[in-house]
PDB file of C-alpha atoms in Angstrom:
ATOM      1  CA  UNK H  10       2.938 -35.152  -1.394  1.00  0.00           C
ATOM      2  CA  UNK H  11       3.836 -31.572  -1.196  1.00  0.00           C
ATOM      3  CA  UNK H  12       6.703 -30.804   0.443  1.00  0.00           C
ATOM      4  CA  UNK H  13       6.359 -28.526   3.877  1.00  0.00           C
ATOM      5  CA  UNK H  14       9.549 -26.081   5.026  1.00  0.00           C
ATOM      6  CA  UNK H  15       9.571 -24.368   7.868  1.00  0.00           C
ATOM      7  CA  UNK H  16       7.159 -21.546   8.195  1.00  0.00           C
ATOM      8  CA  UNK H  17       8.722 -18.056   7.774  1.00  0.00           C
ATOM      9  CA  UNK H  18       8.491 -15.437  10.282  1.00  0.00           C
ATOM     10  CA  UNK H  19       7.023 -13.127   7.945  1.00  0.00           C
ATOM     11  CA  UNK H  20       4.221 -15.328   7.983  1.00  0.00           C
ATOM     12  CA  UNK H  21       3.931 -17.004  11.305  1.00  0.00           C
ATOM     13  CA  UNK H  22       4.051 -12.954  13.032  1.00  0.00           C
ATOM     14  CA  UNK H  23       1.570 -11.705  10.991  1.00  0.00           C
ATOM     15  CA  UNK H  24      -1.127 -14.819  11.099  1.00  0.00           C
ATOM     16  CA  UNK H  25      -1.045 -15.352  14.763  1.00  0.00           C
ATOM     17  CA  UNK H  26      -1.574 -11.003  15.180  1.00  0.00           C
ATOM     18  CA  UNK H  27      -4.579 -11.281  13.062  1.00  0.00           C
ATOM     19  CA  UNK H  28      -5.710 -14.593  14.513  1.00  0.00           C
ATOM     20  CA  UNK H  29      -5.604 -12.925  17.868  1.00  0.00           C
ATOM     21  CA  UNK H  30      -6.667  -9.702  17.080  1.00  0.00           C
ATOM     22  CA  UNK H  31      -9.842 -11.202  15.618  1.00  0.00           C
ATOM     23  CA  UNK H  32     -10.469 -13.361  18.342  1.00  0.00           C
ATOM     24  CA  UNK H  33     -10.238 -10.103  20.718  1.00  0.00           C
ATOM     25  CA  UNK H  34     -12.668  -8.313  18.436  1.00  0.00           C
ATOM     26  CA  UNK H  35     -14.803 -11.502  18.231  1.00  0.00           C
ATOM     27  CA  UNK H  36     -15.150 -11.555  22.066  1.00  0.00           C
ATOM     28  CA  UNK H  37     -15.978  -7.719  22.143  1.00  0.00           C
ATOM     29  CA  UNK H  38     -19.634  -8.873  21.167  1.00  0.00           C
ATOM     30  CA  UNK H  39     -20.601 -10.980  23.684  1.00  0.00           C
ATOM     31  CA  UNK H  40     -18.494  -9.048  26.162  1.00  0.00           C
ATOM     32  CA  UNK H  41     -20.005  -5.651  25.268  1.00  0.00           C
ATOM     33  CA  UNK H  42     -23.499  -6.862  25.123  1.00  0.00           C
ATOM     34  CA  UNK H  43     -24.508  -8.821  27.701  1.00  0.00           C
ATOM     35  CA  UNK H  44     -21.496  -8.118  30.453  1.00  0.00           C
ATOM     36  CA  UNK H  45     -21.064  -3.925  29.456  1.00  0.00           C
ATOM     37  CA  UNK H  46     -24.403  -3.639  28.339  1.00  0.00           C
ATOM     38  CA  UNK H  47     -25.159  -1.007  31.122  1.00  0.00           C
ATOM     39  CA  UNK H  48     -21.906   1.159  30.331  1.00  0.00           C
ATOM     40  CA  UNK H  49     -22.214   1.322  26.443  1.00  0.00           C
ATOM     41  CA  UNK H  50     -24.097   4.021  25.107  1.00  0.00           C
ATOM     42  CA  UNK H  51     -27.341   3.463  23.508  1.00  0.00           C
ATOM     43  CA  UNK H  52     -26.835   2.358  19.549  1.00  0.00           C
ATOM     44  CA  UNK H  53     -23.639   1.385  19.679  1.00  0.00           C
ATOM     45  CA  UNK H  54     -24.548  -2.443  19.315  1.00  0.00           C
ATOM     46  CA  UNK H  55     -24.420  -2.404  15.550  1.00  0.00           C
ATOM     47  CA  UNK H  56     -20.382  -1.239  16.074  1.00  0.00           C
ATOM     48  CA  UNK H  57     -19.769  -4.449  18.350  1.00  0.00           C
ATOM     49  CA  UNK H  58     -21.241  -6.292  15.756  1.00  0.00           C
ATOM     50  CA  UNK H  59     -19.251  -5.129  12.856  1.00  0.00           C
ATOM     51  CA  UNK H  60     -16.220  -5.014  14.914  1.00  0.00           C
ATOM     52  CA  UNK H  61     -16.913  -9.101  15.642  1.00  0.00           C
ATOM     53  CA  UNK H  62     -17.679  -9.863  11.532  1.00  0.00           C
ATOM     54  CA  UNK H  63     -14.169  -8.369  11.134  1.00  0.00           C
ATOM     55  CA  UNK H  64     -12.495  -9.976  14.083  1.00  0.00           C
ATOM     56  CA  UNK H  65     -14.288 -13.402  12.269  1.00  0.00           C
ATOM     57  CA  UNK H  66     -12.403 -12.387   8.296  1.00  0.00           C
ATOM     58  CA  UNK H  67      -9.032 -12.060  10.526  1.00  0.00           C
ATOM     59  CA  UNK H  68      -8.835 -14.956  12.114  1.00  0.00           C
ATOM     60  CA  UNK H  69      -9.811 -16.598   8.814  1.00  0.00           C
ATOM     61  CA  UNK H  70      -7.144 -14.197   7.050  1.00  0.00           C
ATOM     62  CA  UNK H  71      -4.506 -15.199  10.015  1.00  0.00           C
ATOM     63  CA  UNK H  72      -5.970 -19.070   9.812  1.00  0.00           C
ATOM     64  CA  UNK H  73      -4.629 -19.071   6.066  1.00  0.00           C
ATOM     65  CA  UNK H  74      -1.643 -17.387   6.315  1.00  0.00           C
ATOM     66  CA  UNK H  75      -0.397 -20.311   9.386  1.00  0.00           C
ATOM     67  CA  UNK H  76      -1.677 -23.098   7.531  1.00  0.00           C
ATOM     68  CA  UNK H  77       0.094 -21.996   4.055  1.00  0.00           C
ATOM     69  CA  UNK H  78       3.396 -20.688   5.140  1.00  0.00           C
ATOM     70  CA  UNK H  79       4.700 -23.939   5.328  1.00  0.00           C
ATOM     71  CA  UNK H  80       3.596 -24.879   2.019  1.00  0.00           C
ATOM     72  CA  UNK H  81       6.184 -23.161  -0.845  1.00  0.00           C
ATOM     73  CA  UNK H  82       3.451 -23.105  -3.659  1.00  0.00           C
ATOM     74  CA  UNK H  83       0.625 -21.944  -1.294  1.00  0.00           C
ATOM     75  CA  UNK H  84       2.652 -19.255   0.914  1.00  0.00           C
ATOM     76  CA  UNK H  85       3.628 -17.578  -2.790  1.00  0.00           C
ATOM     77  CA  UNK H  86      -0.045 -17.920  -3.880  1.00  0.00           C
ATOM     78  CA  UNK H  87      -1.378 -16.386  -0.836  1.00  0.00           C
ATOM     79  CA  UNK H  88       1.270 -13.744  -0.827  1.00  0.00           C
ATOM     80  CA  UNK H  89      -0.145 -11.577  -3.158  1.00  0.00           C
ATOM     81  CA  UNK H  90      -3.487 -10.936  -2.052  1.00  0.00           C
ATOM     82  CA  UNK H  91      -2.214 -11.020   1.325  1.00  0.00           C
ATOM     83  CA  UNK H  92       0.044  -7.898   0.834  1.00  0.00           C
ATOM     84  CA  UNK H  93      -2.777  -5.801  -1.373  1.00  0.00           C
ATOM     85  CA  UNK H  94      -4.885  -6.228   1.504  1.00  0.00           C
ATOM     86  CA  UNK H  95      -2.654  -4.901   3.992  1.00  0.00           C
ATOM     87  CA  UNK H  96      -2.052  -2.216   1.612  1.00  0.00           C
ATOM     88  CA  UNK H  97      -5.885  -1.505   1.764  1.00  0.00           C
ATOM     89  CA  UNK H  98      -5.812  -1.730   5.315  1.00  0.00           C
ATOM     90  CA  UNK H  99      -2.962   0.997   5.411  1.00  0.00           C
ATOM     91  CA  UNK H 100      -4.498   3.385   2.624  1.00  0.00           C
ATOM     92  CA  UNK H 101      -7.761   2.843   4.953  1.00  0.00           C
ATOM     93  CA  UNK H 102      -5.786   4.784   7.821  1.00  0.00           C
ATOM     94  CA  UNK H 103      -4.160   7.330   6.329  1.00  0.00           C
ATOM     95  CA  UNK H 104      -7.794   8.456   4.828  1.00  0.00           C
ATOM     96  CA  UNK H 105      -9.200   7.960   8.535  1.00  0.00           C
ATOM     97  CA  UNK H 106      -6.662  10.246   9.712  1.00  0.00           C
ATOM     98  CA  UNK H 107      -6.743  12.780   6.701  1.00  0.00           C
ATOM     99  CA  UNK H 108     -10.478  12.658   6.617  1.00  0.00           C
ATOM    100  CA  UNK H 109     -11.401  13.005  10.611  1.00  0.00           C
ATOM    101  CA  UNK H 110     -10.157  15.689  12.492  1.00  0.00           C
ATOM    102  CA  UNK H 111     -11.532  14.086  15.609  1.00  0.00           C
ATOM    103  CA  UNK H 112      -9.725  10.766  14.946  1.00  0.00           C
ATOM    104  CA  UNK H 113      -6.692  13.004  14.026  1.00  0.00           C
ATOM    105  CA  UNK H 114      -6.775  14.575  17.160  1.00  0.00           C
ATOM    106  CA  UNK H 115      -7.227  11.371  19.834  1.00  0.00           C
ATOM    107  CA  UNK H 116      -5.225   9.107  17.686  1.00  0.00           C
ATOM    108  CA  UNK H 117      -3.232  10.536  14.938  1.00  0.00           C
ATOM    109  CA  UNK H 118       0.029   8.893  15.801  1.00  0.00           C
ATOM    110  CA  UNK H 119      -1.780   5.481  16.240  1.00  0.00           C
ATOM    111  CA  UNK H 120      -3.729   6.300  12.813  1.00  0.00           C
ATOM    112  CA  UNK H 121       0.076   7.213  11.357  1.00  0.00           C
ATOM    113  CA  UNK H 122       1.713   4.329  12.792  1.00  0.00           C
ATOM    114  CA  UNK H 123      -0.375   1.558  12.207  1.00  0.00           C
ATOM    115  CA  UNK H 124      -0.927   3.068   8.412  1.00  0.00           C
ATOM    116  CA  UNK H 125       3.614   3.209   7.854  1.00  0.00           C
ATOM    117  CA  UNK H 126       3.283  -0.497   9.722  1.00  0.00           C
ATOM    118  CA  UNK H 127       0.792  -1.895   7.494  1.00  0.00           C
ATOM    119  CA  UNK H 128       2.358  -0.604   4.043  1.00  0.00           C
ATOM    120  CA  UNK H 129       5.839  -2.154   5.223  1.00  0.00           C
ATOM    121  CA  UNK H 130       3.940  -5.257   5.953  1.00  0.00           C
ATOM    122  CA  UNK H 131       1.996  -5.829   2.640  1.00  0.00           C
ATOM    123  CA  UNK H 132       4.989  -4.821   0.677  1.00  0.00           C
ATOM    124  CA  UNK H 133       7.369  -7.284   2.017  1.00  0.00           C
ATOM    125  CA  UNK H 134       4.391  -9.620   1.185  1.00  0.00           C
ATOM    126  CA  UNK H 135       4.077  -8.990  -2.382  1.00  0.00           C
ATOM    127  CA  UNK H 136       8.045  -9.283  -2.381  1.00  0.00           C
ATOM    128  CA  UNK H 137       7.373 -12.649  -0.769  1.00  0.00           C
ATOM    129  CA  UNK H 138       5.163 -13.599  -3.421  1.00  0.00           C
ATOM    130  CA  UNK H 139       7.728 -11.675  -6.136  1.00  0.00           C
ATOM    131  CA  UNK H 140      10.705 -13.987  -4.400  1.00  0.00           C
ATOM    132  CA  UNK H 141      10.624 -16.772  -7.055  1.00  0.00           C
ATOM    133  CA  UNK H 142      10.353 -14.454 -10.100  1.00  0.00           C
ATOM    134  CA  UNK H 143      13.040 -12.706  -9.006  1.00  0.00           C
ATOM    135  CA  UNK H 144      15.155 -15.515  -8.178  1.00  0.00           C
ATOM    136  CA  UNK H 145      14.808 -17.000 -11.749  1.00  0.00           C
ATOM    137  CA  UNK H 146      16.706 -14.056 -12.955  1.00  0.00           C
ATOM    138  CA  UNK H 147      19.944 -14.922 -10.994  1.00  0.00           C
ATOM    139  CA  UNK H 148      21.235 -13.897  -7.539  1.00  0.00           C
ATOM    140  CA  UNK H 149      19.333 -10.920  -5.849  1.00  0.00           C
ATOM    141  CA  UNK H 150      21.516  -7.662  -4.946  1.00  0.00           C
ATOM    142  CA  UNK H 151      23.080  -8.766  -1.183  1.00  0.00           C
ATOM    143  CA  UNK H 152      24.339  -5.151   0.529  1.00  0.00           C
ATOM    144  CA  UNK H 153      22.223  -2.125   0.570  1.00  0.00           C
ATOM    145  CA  UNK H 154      24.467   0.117  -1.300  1.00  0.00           C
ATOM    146  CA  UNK H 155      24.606  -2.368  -4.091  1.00  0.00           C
ATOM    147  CA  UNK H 156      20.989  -2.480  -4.237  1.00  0.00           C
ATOM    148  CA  UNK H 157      20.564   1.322  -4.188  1.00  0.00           C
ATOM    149  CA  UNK H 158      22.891   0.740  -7.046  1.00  0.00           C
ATOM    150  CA  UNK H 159      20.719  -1.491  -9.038  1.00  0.00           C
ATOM    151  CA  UNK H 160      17.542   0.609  -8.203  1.00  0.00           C
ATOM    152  CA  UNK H 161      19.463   4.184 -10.036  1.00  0.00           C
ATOM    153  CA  UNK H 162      20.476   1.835 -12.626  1.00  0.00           C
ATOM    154  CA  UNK H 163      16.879   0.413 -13.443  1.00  0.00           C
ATOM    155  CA  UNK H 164      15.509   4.348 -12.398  1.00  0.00           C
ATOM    156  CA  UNK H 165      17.928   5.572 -15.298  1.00  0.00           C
ATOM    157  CA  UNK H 166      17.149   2.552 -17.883  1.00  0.00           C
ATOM    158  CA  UNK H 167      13.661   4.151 -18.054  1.00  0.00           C
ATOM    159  CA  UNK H 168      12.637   5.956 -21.347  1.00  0.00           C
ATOM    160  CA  UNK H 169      13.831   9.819 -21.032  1.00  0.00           C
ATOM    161  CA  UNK H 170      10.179  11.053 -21.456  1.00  0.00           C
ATOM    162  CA  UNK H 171       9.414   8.990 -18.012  1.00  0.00           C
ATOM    163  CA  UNK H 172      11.988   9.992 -16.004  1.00  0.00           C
ATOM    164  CA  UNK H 173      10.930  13.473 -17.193  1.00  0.00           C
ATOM    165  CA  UNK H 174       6.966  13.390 -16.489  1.00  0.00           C
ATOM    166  CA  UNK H 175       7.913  11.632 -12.890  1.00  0.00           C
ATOM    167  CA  UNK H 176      10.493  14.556 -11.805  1.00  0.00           C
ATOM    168  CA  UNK H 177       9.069  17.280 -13.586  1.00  0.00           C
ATOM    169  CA  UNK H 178       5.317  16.777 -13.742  1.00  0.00           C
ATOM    170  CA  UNK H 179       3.765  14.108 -10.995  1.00  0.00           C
ATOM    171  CA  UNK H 180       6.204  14.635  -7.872  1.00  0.00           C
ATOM    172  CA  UNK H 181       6.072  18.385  -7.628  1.00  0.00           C
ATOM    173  CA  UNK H 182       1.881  19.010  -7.278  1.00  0.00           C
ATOM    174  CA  UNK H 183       2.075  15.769  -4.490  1.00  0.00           C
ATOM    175  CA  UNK H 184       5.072  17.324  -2.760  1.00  0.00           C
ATOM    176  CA  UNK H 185       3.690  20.577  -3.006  1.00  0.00           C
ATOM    177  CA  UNK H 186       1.120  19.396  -1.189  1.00  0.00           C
ATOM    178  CA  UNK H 187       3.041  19.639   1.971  1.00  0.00           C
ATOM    179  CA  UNK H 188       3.251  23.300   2.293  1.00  0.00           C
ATOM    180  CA  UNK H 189      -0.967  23.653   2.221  1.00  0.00           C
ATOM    181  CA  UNK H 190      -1.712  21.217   5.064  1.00  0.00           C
ATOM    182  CA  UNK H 191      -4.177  23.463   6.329  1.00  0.00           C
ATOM    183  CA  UNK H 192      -6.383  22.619   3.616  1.00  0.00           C
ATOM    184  CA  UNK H 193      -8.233  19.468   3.039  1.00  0.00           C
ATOM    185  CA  UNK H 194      -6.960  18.878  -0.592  1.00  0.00           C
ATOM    186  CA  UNK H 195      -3.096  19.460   0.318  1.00  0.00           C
ATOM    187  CA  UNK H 196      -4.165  16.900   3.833  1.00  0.00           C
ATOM    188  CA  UNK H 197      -5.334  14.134   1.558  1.00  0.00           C
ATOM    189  CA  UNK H 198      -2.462  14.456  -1.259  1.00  0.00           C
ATOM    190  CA  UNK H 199       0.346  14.873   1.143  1.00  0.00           C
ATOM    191  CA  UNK H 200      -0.838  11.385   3.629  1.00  0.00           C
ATOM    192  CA  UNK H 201      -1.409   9.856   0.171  1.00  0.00           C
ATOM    193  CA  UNK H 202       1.953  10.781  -0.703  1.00  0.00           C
ATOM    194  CA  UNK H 203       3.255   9.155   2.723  1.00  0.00           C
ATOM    195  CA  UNK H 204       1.650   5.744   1.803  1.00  0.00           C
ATOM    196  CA  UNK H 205       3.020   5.490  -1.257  1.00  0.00           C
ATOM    197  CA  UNK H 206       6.128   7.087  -0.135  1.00  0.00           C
ATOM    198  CA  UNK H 207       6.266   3.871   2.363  1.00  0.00           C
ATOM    199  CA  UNK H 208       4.477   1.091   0.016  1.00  0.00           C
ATOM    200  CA  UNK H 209       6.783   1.619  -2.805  1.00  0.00           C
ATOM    201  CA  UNK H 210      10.295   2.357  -0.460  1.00  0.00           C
ATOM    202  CA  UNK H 211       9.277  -0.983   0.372  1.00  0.00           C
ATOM    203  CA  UNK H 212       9.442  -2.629  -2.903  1.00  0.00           C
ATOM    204  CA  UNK H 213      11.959  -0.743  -4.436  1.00  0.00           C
ATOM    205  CA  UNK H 214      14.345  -2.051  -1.081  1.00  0.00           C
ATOM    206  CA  UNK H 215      13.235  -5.579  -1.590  1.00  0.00           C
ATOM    207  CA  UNK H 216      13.416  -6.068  -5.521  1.00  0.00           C
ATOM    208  CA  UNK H 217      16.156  -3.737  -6.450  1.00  0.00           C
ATOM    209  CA  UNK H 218      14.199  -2.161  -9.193  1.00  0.00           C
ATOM    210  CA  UNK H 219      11.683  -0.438 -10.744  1.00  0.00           C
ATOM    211  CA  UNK H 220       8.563  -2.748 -11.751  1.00  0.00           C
ATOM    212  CA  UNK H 221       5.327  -2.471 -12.664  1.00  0.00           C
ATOM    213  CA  UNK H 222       4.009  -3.780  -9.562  1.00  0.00           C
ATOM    214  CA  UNK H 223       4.962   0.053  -8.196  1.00  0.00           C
ATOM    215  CA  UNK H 224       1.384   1.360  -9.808  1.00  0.00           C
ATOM    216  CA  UNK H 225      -0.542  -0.888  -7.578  1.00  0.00           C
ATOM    217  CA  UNK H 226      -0.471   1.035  -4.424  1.00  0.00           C
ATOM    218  CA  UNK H 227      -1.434   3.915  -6.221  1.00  0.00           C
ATOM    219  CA  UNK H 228      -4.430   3.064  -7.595  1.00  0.00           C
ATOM    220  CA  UNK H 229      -5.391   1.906  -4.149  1.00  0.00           C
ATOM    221  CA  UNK H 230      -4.901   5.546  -2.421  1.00  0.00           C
ATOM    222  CA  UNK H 231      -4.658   7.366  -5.700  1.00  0.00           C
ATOM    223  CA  UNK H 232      -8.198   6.980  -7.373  1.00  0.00           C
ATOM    224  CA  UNK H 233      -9.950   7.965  -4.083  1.00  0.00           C
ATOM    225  CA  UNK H 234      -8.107  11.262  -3.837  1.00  0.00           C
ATOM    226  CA  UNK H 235      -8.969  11.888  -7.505  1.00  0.00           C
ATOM    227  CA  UNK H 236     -12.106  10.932  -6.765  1.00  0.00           C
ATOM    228  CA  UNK H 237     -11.868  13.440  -3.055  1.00  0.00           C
ATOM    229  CA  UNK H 238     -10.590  16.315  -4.787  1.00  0.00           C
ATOM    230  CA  UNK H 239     -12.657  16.295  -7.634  1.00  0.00           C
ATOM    231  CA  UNK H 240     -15.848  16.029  -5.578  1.00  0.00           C
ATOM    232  CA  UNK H 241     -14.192  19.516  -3.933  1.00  0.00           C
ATOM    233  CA  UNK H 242     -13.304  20.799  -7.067  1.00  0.00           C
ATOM    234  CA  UNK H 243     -17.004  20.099  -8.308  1.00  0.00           C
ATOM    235  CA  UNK H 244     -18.981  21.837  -4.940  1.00  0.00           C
ATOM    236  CA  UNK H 245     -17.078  25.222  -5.466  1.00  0.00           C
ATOM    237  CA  UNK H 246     -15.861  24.225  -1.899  1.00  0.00           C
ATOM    238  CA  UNK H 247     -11.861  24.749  -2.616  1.00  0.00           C
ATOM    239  CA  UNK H 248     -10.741  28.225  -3.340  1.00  0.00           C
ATOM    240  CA  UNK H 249      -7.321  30.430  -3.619  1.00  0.00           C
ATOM    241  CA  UNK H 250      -4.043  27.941  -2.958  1.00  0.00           C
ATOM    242  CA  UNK H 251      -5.983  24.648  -2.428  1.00  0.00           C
ATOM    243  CA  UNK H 252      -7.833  25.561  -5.793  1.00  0.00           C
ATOM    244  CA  UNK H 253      -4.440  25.640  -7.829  1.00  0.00           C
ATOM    245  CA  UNK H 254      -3.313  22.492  -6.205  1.00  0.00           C
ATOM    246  CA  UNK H 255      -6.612  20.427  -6.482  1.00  0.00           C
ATOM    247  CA  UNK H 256      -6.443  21.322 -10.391  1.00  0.00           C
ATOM    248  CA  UNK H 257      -2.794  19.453 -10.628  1.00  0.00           C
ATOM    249  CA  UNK H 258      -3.511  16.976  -8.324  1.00  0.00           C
ATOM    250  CA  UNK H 259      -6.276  16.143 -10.310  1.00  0.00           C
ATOM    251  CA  UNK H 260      -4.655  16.512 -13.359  1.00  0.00           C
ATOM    252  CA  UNK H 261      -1.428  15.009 -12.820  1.00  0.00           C
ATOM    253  CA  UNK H 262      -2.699  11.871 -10.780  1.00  0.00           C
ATOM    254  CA  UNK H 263      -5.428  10.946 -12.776  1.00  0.00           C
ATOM    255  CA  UNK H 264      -3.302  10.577 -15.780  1.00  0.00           C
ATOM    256  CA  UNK H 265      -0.956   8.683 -13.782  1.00  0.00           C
ATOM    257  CA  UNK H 266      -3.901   6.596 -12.955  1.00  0.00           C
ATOM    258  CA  UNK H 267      -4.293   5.695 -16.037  1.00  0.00           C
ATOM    259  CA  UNK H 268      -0.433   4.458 -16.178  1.00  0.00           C
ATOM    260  CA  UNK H 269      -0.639   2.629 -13.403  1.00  0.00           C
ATOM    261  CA  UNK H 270      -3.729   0.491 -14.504  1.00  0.00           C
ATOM    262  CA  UNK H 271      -2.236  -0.526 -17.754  1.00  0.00           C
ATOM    263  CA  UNK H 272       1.160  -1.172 -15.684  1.00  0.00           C
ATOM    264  CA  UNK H 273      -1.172  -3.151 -13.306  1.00  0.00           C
ATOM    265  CA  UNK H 274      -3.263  -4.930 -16.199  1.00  0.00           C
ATOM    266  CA  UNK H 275       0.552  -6.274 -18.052  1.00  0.00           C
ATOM    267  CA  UNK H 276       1.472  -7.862 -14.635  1.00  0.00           C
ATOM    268  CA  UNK H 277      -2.067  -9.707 -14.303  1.00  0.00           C
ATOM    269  CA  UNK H 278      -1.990 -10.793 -17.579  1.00  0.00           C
ATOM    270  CA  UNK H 279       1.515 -12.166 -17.405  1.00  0.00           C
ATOM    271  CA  UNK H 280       4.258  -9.629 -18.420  1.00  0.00           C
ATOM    272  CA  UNK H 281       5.687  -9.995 -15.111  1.00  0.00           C
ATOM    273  CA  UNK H 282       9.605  -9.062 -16.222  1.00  0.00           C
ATOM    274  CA  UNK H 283      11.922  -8.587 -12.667  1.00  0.00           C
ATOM    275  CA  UNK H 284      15.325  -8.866 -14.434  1.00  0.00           C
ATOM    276  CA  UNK H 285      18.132  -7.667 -12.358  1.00  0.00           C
ATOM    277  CA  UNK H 286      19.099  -4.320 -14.489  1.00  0.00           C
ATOM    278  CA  UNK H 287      23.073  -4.583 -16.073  1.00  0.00           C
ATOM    279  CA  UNK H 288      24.950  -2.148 -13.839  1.00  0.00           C
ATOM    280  CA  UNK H 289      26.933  -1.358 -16.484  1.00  0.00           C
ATOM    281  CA  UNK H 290      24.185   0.260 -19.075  1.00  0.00           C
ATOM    282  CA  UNK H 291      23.440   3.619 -19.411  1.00  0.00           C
ATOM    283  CA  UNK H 292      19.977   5.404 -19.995  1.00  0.00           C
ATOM    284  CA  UNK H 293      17.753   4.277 -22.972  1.00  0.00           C
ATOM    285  CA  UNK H 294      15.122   6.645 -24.327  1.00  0.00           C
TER     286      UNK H 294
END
């Protein structure tokens, strides 16, 4: 028999929020349909409807998350996919808001809030899921200046030619960004930069190091910007400023693309290496 613990509030808040968020946009069908009918424009059925099939994968989603939290094998097994789809779900907002001018407008903070929320939420999953792995390597970092400590020590045990194209050659074009928010390119690169600014805070706070995991949320908001800017670049649509910085976005975040997907292929195929990094070494090239 397997054995059940408590389930944790990580997972008890966040299944019974997406069980009754679902139900909510389950019950806007019938409800807008046959009881609103007369106040909802014309057309707009089709929106209730896919508003309910999503309310129906949440409470599923939520259903799963209740029923396996209590289960240690399961609640790691589920943790995973759990926190890449909240990461989808935050990407999916910070696009809405960079994309949409009229959602930008009525609900930009919401749009920003929910998107920061959601990236905090799937990357304490994934450290969920991570938990074990980590724990197999000794005791985790307890105060937040020793882990800060632990994360410059694993930043600096990086070969010099990484530490090198991260300073000097991907952050400046996607910081860059902010200054030319008046243009769609620097828009989408600098709220792309805010979700992984948020996603990877997240697992950097939680595992005390640099991993490989890091590359996934940037191939989820990464490859459609590529693909974004280099629709732009293609139409003749971006000129002057935004032209220089949609040629090193491109550049610069399709090759790290690239990275990340190999990064990203090592941990599904098993080299999955956590180790807490010896405080005491010093840079290795």
């Amino acid at each position: 028999m397997t054995d059940q613990a408590e389930i944790p509030k990580l997972f008890s808040i966040t299944g019974y929020s997406l069980v009754g968020g679902g139900c909510a946009m389950v019950l806007m069908l019938p409800l807008g349909m046959f009881v609103l009918q007369p106040l909802i424009p014309t057309g707009n059925d089709i929106l209730l409807y896919l508003a309910a099939t999503i309310g129906c994968a949440f409470v599923a989603w939520g259903s799963i998350l209740l029923m396996t939290g209590s289960l240690p094998d399961a609640a790691s097994a589920v943790a995973m996919p759990t926190g890449i789809g909240f990461w989808f779900l935050s990407a999916m907002r910070a696009y809405a808001y960079a994309a949409s001018e009229q959602l930008s407008s009525v609900a930009g903070p919401l749009l920003l809030g929910e998107s920061i929320l959601f990236g905090v939420v799937g990357g304490l999953f994934v450290n969920f899921a991570c938990a074990r792995l980590l724990e197999s390597y000794g005791p985790r970092p307890a105060g937040i200046g020793q882990r800060f400590q632990q994360i410059w020590t694993s930043w600096r045990s990086l070969p010099v030619w990484v530490q090198v194209w991260v300073l000097a050659v991907l952050v400046p074009p996607n910081v860059a960004a902010v200054a030319f928010l008046d243009t769609p390119i620097g828009r989408w690169t600098a709220i792309a930069g805010l979700f992984v600014l948020v996603t990877n805070g997240t697992l950097l706070v939680g595992q005390a190091r640099l991993s490989g995991l890091m590359g996934v949320p940037h191939l989820v908001v990464w490859i459609p910007l590529v693909i974004f800017v280099t629709g732009r670049l293609v139409a003749g649509q971006a000129t002057g400023n935004e032209l220089v910085l949609g040629v090193a976005v491109l550049v610069v975040n399709a090759i790290s693309v690239a990275f990340d997907l190999n990064d990203t292929r090592k941990w599904v195929t098993g080299q999955r290496e956590l180790a807490w990094p010896d405080v005491g070494s010093g840079p290795t090239a």
